[in-house]
PDB file of C-alpha atoms in Angstrom:
ATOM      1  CA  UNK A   4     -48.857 -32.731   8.905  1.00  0.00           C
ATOM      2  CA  UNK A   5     -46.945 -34.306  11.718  1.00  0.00           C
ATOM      3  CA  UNK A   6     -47.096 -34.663  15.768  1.00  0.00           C
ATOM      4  CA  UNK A   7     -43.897 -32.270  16.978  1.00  0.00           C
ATOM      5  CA  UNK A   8     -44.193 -32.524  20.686  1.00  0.00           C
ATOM      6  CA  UNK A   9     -45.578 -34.921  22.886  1.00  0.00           C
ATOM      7  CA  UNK A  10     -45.920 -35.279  26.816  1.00  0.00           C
ATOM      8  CA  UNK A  11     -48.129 -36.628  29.239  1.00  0.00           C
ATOM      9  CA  UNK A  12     -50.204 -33.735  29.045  1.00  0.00           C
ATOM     10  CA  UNK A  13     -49.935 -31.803  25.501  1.00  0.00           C
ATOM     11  CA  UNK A  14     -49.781 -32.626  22.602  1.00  0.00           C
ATOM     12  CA  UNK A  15     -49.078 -31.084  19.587  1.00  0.00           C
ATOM     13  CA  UNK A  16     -49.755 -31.314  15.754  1.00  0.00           C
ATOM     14  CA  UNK A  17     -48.139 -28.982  13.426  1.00  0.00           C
ATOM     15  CA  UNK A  18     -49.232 -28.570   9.262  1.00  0.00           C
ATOM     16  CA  UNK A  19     -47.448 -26.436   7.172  1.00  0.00           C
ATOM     17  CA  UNK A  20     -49.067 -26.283   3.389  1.00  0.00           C
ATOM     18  CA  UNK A  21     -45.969 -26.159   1.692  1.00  0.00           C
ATOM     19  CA  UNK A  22     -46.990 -27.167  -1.620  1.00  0.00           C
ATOM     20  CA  UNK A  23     -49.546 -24.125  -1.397  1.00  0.00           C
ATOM     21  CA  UNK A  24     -46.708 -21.752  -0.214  1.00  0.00           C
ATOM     22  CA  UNK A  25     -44.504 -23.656  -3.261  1.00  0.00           C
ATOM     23  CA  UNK A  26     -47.217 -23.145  -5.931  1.00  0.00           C
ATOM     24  CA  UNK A  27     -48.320 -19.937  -4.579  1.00  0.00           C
ATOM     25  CA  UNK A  28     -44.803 -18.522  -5.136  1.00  0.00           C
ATOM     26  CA  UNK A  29     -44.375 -19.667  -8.386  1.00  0.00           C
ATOM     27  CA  UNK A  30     -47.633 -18.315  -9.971  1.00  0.00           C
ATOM     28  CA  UNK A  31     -46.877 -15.087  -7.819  1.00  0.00           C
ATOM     29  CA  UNK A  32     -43.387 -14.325  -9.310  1.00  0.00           C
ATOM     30  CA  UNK A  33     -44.174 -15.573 -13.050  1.00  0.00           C
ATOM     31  CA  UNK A  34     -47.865 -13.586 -12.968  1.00  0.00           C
ATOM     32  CA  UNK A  35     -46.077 -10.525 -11.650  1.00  0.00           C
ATOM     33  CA  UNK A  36     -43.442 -10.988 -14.318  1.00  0.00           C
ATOM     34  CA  UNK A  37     -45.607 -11.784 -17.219  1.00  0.00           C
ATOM     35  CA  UNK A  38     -47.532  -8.862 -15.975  1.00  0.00           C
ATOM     36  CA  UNK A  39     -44.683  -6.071 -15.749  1.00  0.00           C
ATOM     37  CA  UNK A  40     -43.256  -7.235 -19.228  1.00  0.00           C
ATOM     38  CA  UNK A  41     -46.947  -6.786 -21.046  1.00  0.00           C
ATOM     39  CA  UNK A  42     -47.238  -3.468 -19.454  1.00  0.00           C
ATOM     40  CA  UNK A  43     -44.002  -1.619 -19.598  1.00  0.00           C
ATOM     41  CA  UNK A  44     -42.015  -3.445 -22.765  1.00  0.00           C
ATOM     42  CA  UNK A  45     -44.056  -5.505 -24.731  1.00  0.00           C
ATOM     43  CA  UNK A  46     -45.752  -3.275 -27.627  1.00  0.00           C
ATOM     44  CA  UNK A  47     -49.733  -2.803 -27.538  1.00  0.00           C
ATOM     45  CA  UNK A  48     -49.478  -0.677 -31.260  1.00  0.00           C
ATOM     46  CA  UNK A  49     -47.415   1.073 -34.228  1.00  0.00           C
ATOM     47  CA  UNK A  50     -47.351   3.501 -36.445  1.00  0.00           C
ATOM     48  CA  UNK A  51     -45.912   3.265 -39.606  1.00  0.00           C
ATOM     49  CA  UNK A  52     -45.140   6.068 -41.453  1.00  0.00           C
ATOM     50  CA  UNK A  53     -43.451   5.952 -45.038  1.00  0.00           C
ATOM     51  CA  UNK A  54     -42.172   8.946 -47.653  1.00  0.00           C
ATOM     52  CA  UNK A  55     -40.941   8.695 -51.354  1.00  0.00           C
ATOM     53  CA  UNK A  56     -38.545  11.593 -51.512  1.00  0.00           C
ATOM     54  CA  UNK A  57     -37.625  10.981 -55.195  1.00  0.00           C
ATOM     55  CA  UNK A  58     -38.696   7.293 -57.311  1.00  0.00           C
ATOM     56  CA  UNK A  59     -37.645   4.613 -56.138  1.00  0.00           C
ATOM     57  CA  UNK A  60     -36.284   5.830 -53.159  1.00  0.00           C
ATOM     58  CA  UNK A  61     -38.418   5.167 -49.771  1.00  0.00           C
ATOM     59  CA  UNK A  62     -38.073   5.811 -45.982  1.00  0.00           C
ATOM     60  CA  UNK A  63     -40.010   4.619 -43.192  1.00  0.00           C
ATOM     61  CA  UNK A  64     -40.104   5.274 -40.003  1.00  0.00           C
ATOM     62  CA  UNK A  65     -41.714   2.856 -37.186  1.00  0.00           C
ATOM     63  CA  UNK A  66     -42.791   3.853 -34.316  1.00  0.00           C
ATOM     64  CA  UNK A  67     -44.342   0.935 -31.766  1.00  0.00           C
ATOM     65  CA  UNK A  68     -45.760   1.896 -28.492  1.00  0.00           C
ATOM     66  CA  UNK A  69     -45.958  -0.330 -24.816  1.00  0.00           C
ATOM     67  CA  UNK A  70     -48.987   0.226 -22.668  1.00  0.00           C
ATOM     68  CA  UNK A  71     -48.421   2.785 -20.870  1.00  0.00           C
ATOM     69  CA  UNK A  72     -47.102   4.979 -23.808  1.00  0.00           C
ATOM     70  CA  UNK A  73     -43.142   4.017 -23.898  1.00  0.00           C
ATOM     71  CA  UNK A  74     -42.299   4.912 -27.543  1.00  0.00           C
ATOM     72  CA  UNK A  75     -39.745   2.924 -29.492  1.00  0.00           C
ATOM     73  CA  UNK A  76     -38.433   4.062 -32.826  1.00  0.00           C
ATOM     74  CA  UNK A  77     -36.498   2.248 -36.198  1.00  0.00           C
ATOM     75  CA  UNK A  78     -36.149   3.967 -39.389  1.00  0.00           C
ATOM     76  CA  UNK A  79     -36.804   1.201 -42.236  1.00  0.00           C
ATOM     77  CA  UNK A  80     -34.881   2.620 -45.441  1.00  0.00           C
ATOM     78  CA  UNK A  81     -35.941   1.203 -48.902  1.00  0.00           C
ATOM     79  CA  UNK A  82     -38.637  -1.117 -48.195  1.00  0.00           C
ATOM     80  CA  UNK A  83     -39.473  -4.198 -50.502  1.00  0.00           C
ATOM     81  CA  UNK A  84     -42.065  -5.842 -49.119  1.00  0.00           C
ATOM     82  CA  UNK A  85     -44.133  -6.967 -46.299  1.00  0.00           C
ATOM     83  CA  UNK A  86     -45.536 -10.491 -45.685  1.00  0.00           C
ATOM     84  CA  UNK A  87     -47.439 -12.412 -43.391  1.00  0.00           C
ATOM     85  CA  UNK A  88     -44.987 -14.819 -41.190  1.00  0.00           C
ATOM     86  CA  UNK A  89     -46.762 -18.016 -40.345  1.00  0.00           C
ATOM     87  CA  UNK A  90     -46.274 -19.585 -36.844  1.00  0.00           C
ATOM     88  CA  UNK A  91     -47.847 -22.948 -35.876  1.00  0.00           C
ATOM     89  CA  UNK A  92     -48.224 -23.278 -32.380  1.00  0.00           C
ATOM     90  CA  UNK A  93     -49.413 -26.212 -29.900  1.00  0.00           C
ATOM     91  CA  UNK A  94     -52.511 -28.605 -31.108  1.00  0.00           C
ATOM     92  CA  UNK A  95     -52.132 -27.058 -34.697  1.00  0.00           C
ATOM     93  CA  UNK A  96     -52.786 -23.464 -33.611  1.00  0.00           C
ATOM     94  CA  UNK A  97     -51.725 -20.696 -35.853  1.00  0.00           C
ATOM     95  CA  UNK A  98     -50.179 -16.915 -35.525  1.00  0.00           C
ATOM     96  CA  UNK A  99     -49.116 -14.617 -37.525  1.00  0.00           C
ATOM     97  CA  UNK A 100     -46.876 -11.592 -37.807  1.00  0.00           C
ATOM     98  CA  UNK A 101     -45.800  -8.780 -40.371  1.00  0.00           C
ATOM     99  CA  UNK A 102     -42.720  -8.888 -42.075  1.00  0.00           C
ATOM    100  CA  UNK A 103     -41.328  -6.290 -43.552  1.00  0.00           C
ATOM    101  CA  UNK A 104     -38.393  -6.560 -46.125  1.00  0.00           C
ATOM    102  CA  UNK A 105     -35.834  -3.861 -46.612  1.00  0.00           C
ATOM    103  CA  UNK A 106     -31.823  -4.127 -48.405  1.00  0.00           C
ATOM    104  CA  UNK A 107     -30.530  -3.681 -44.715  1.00  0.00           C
ATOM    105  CA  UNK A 108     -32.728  -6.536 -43.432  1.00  0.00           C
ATOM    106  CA  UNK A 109     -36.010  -7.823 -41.806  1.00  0.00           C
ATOM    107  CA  UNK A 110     -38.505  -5.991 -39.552  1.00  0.00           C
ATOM    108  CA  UNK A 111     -40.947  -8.018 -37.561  1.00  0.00           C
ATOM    109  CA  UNK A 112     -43.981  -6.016 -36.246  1.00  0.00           C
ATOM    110  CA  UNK A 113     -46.778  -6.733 -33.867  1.00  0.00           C
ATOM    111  CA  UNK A 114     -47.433 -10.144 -32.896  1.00  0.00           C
ATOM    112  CA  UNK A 115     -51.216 -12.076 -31.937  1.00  0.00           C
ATOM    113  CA  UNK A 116     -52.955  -9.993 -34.481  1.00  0.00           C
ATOM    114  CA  UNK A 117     -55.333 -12.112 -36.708  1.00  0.00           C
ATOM    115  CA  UNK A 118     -54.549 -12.955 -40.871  1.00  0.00           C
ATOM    116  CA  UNK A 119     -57.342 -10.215 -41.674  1.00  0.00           C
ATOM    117  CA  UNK A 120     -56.007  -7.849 -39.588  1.00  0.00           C
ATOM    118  CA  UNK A 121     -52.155  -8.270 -41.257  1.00  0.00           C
ATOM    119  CA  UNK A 122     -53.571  -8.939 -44.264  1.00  0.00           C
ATOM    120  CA  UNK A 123     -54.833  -5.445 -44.334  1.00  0.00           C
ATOM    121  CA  UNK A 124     -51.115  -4.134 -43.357  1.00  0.00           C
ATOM    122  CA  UNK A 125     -49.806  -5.723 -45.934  1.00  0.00           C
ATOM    123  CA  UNK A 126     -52.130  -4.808 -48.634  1.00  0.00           C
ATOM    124  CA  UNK A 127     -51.702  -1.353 -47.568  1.00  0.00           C
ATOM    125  CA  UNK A 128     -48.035  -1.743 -47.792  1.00  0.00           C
ATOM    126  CA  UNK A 129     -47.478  -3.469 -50.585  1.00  0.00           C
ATOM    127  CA  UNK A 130     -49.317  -1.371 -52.900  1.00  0.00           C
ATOM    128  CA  UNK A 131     -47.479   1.746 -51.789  1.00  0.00           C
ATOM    129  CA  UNK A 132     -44.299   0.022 -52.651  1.00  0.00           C
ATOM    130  CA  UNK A 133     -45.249  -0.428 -55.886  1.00  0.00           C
ATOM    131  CA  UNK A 134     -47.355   2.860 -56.646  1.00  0.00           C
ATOM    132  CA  UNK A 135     -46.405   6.178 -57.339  1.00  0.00           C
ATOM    133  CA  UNK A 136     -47.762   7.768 -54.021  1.00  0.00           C
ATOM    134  CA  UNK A 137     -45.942  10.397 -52.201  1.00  0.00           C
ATOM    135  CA  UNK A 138     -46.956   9.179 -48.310  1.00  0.00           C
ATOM    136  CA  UNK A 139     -48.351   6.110 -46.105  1.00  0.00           C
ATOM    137  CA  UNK A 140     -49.592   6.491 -43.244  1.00  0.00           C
ATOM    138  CA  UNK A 141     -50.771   2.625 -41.266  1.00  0.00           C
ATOM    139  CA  UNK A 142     -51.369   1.465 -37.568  1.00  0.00           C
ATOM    140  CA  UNK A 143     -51.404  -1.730 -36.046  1.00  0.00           C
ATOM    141  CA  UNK A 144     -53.281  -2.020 -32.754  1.00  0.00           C
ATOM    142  CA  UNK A 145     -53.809  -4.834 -29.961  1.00  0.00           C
ATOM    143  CA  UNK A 146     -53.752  -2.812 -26.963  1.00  0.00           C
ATOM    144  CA  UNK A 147     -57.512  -4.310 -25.725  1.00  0.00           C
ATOM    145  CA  UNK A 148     -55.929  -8.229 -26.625  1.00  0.00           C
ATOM    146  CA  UNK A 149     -52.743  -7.613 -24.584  1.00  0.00           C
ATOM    147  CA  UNK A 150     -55.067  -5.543 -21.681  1.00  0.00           C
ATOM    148  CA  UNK A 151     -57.161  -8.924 -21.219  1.00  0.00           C
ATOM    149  CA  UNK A 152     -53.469 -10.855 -21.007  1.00  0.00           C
ATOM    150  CA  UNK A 153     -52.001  -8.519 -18.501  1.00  0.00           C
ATOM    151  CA  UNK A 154     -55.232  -8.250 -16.567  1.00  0.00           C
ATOM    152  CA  UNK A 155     -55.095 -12.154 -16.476  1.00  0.00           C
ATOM    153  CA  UNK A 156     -51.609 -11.952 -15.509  1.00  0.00           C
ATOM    154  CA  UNK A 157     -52.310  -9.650 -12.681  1.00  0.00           C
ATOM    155  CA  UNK A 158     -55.086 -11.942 -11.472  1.00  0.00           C
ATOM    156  CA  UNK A 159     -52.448 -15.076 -11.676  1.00  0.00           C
ATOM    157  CA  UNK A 160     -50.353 -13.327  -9.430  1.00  0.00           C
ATOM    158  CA  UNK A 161     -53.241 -12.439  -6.987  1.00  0.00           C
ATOM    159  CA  UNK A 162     -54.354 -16.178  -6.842  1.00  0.00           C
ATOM    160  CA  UNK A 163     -50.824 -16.866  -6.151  1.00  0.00           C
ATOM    161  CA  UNK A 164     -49.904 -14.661  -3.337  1.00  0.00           C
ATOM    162  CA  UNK A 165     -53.164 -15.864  -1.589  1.00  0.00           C
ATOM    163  CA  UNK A 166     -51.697 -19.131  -1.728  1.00  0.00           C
ATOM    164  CA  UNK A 167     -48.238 -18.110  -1.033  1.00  0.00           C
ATOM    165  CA  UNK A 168     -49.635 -16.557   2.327  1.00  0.00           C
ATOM    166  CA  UNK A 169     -52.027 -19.487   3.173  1.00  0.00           C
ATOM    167  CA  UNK A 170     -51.692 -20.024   6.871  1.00  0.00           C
ATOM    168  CA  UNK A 171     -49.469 -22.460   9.153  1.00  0.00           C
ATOM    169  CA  UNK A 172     -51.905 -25.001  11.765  1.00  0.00           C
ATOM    170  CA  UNK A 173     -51.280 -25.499  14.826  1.00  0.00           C
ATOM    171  CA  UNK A 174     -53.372 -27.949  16.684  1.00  0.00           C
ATOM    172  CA  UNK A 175     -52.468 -28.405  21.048  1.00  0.00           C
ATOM    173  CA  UNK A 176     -54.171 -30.398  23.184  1.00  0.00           C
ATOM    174  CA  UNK A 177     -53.648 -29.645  26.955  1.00  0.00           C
ATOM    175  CA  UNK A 178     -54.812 -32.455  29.594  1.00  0.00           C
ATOM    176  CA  UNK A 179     -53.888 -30.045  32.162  1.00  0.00           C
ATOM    177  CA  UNK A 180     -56.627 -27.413  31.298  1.00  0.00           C
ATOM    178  CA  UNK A 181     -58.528 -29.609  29.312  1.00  0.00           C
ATOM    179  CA  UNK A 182     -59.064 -27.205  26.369  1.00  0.00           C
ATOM    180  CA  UNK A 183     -58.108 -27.879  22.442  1.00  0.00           C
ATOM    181  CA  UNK A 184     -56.199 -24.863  20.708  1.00  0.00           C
ATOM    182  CA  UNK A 185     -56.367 -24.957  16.609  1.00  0.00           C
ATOM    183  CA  UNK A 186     -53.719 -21.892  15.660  1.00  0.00           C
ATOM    184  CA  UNK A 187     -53.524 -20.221  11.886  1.00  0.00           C
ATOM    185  CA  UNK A 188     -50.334 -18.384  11.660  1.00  0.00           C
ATOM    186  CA  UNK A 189     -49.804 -16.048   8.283  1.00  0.00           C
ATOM    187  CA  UNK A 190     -49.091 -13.670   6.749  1.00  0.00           C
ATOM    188  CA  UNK A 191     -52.837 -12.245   5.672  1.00  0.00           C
ATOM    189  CA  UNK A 192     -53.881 -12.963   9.801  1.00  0.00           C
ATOM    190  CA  UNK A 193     -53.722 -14.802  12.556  1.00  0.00           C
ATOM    191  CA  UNK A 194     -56.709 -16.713  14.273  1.00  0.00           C
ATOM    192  CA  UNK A 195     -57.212 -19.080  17.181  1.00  0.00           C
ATOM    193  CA  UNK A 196     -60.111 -21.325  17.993  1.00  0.00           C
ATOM    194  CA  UNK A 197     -60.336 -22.868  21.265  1.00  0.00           C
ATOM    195  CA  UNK A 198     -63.156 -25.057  23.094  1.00  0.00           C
ATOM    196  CA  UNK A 199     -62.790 -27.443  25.917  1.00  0.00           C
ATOM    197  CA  UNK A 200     -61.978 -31.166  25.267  1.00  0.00           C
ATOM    198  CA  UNK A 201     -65.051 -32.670  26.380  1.00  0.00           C
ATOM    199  CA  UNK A 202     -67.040 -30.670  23.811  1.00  0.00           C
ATOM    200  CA  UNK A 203     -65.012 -32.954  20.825  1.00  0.00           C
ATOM    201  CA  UNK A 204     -67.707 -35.201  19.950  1.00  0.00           C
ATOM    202  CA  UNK A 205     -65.968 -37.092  17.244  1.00  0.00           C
ATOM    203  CA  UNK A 206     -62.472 -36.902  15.446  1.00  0.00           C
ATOM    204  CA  UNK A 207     -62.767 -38.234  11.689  1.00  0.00           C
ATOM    205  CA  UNK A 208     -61.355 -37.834   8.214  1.00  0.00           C
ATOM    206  CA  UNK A 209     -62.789 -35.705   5.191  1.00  0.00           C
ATOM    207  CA  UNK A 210     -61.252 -36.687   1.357  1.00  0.00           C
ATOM    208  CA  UNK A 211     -62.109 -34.838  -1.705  1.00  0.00           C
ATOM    209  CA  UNK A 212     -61.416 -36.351  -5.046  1.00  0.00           C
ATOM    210  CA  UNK A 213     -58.533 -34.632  -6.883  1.00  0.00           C
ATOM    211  CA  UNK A 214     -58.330 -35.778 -10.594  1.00  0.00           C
ATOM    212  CA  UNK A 215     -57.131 -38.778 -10.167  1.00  0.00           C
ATOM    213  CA  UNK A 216     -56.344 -39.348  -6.370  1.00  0.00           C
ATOM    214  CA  UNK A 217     -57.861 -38.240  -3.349  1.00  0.00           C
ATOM    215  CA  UNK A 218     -56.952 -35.921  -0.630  1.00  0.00           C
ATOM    216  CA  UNK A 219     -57.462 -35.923   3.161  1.00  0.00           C
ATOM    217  CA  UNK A 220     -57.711 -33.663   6.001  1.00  0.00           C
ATOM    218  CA  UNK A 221     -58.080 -34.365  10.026  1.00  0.00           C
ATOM    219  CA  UNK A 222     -61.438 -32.679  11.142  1.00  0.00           C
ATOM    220  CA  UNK A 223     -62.962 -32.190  14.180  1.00  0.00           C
ATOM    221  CA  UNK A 224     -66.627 -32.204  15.678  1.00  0.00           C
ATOM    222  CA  UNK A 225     -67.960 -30.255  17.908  1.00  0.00           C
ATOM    223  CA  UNK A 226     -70.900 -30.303  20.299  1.00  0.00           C
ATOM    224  CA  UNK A 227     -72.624 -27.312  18.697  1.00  0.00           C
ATOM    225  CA  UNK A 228     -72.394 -28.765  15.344  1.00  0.00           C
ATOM    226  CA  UNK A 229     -69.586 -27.226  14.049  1.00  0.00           C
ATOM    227  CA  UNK A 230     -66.700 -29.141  11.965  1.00  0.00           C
ATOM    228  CA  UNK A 231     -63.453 -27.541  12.428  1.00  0.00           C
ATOM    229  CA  UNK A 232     -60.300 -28.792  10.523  1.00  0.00           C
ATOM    230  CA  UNK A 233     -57.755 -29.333  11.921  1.00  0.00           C
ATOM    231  CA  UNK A 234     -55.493 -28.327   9.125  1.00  0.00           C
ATOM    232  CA  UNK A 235     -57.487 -26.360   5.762  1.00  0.00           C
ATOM    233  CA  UNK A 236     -55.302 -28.176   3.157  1.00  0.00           C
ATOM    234  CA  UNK A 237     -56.179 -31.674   1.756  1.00  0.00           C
ATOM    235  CA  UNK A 238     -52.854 -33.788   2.251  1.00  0.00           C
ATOM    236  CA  UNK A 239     -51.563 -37.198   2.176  1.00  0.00           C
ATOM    237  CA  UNK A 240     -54.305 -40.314   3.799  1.00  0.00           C
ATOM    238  CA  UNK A 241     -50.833 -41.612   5.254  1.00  0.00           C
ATOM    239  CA  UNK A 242     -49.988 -38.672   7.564  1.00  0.00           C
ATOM    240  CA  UNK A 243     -53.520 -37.589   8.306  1.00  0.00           C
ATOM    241  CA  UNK A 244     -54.393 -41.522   9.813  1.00  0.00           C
ATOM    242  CA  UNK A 245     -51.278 -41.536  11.467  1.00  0.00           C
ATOM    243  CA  UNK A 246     -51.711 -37.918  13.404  1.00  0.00           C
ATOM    244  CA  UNK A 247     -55.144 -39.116  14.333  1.00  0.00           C
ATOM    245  CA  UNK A 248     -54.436 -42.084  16.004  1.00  0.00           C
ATOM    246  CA  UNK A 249     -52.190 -39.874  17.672  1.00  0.00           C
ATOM    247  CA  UNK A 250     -54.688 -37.805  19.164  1.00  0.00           C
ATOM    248  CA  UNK A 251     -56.810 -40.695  19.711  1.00  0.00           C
ATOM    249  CA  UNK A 252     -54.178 -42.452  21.708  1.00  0.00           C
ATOM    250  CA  UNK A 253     -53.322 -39.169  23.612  1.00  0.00           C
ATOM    251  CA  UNK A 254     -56.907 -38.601  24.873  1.00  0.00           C
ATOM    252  CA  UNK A 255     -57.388 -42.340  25.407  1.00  0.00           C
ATOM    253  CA  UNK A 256     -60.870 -42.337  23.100  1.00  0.00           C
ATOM    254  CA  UNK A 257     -62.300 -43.768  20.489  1.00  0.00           C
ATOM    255  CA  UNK A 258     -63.764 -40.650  19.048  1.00  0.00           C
TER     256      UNK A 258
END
């Protein structure tokens, strides 16, 4: 927030929330991104589907499907195994993840499913490996787990294009016509509050406590009991002090 113009007669105060628009943009873009890559590539399920033609000989064929129904297929020939991959994660968090082994290499299946739930695939696996049946049929599926992550994602980037599009504040004072002007410019709309200046009854600071630190904001009081900020983001106590004793300077009060 800082005092951009200055006469005899008008002064004016201009706060633009950039760390809002900063913030905003960030969670915006990596919500929307998050989101798009859980719906349209990331796989919600799979069907594996095996066949012994003739002893030992076995052929798979996986099939693992997005969200919205994109199909993508690999044909696992001669299977040897499957295992549960251990991941640790932040704090000592664990996941875990299907393997399964084949001569021509390693296929890793879905991710985020619980140890029960692969423990089951692997079971299922393992003993057809090493049985005599003809045909497998087995499914892995997470599509509610990755619906709650992509709704969450959607929300992220909802929060931050609010904040993204919070508005610019513009505060005049005119001597000339005696009137107060408080402007928000954005995006989402565009709203202007005006009331005489004899109707300020007192110009003071708010602070909120954030973590930490503390935040200010420039507010002012009106007649009829209303409190009307002069800027809706919290900022620095440095700037805010320093624009008010501007304004208290430029109507010559001690409000």
């Amino acid at each position: 927030m800082k005092v951009v113009e200055e006469t005899h007669t008008k002064l004016v105060i201009k706060h633009q929330p950039i760390m809002n628009w900063l913030w905003g943009s960030l969670l915006f873009i990596g919500g929307l991104s998050f989101w798009i890559y859980f719906i349209f590539f990331d796989f919600a399920s799979l069907l594996l589907t095996c066949t012994r033609s003739s002893p030992p000989e076995i052929n798979c064929e996986l099939k693992q499907f997005t969200l919205l129904g994109r199909m993508e297929k690999v044909k696992i020939f001669d299977p040897q195994q499957a295992y549960i991959q251990t991941k640790m994660g932040g704090k000592g968090s664990k996941s875990y993840q299907t393997i399964v082994v084949s001569k021509f290499g390693e296929f890793s299946l879905l991710s985020d499913l619980s140890y029960q739930e692969n423990e089951e695939f692997i079971l299922k696996v393992n003993s057809f490996i090493n049985s005599g049946e003809s045909f497998l049929m087995v499914t892995q599926n997470r599509r509610i787990s990755l619906l709650y992550i992509s709704l969450l994602a959607f929300v992220l980037s909802g929060v931050g294009a609010f904040l993204a599009t919070s508005p610019l504040s513009i505060c005049t004072f005119y001597k000339s016509i005696n009137k107060v002007f408080i402007e928000r410019k954005g995006l989402r709309s565009n709203k202007t509050i005006e009331y005489p200046l004899e109707e300020i009854v007192r110009l003071y600071i708010q602070d909120k406590r954030v973590k930490y630190s503390r935040l200010y904001r420039a507010v002012i009081f009106i007649k009829d009991g209303k409190e009307i900020p002069i800027h809706l983001e919290y900022t620095d106590e440095k700037s805010v002090k320093y624009v008010v004793m501007r304004i208290r300077q430029f109507l010559n009060v001690d409000l």
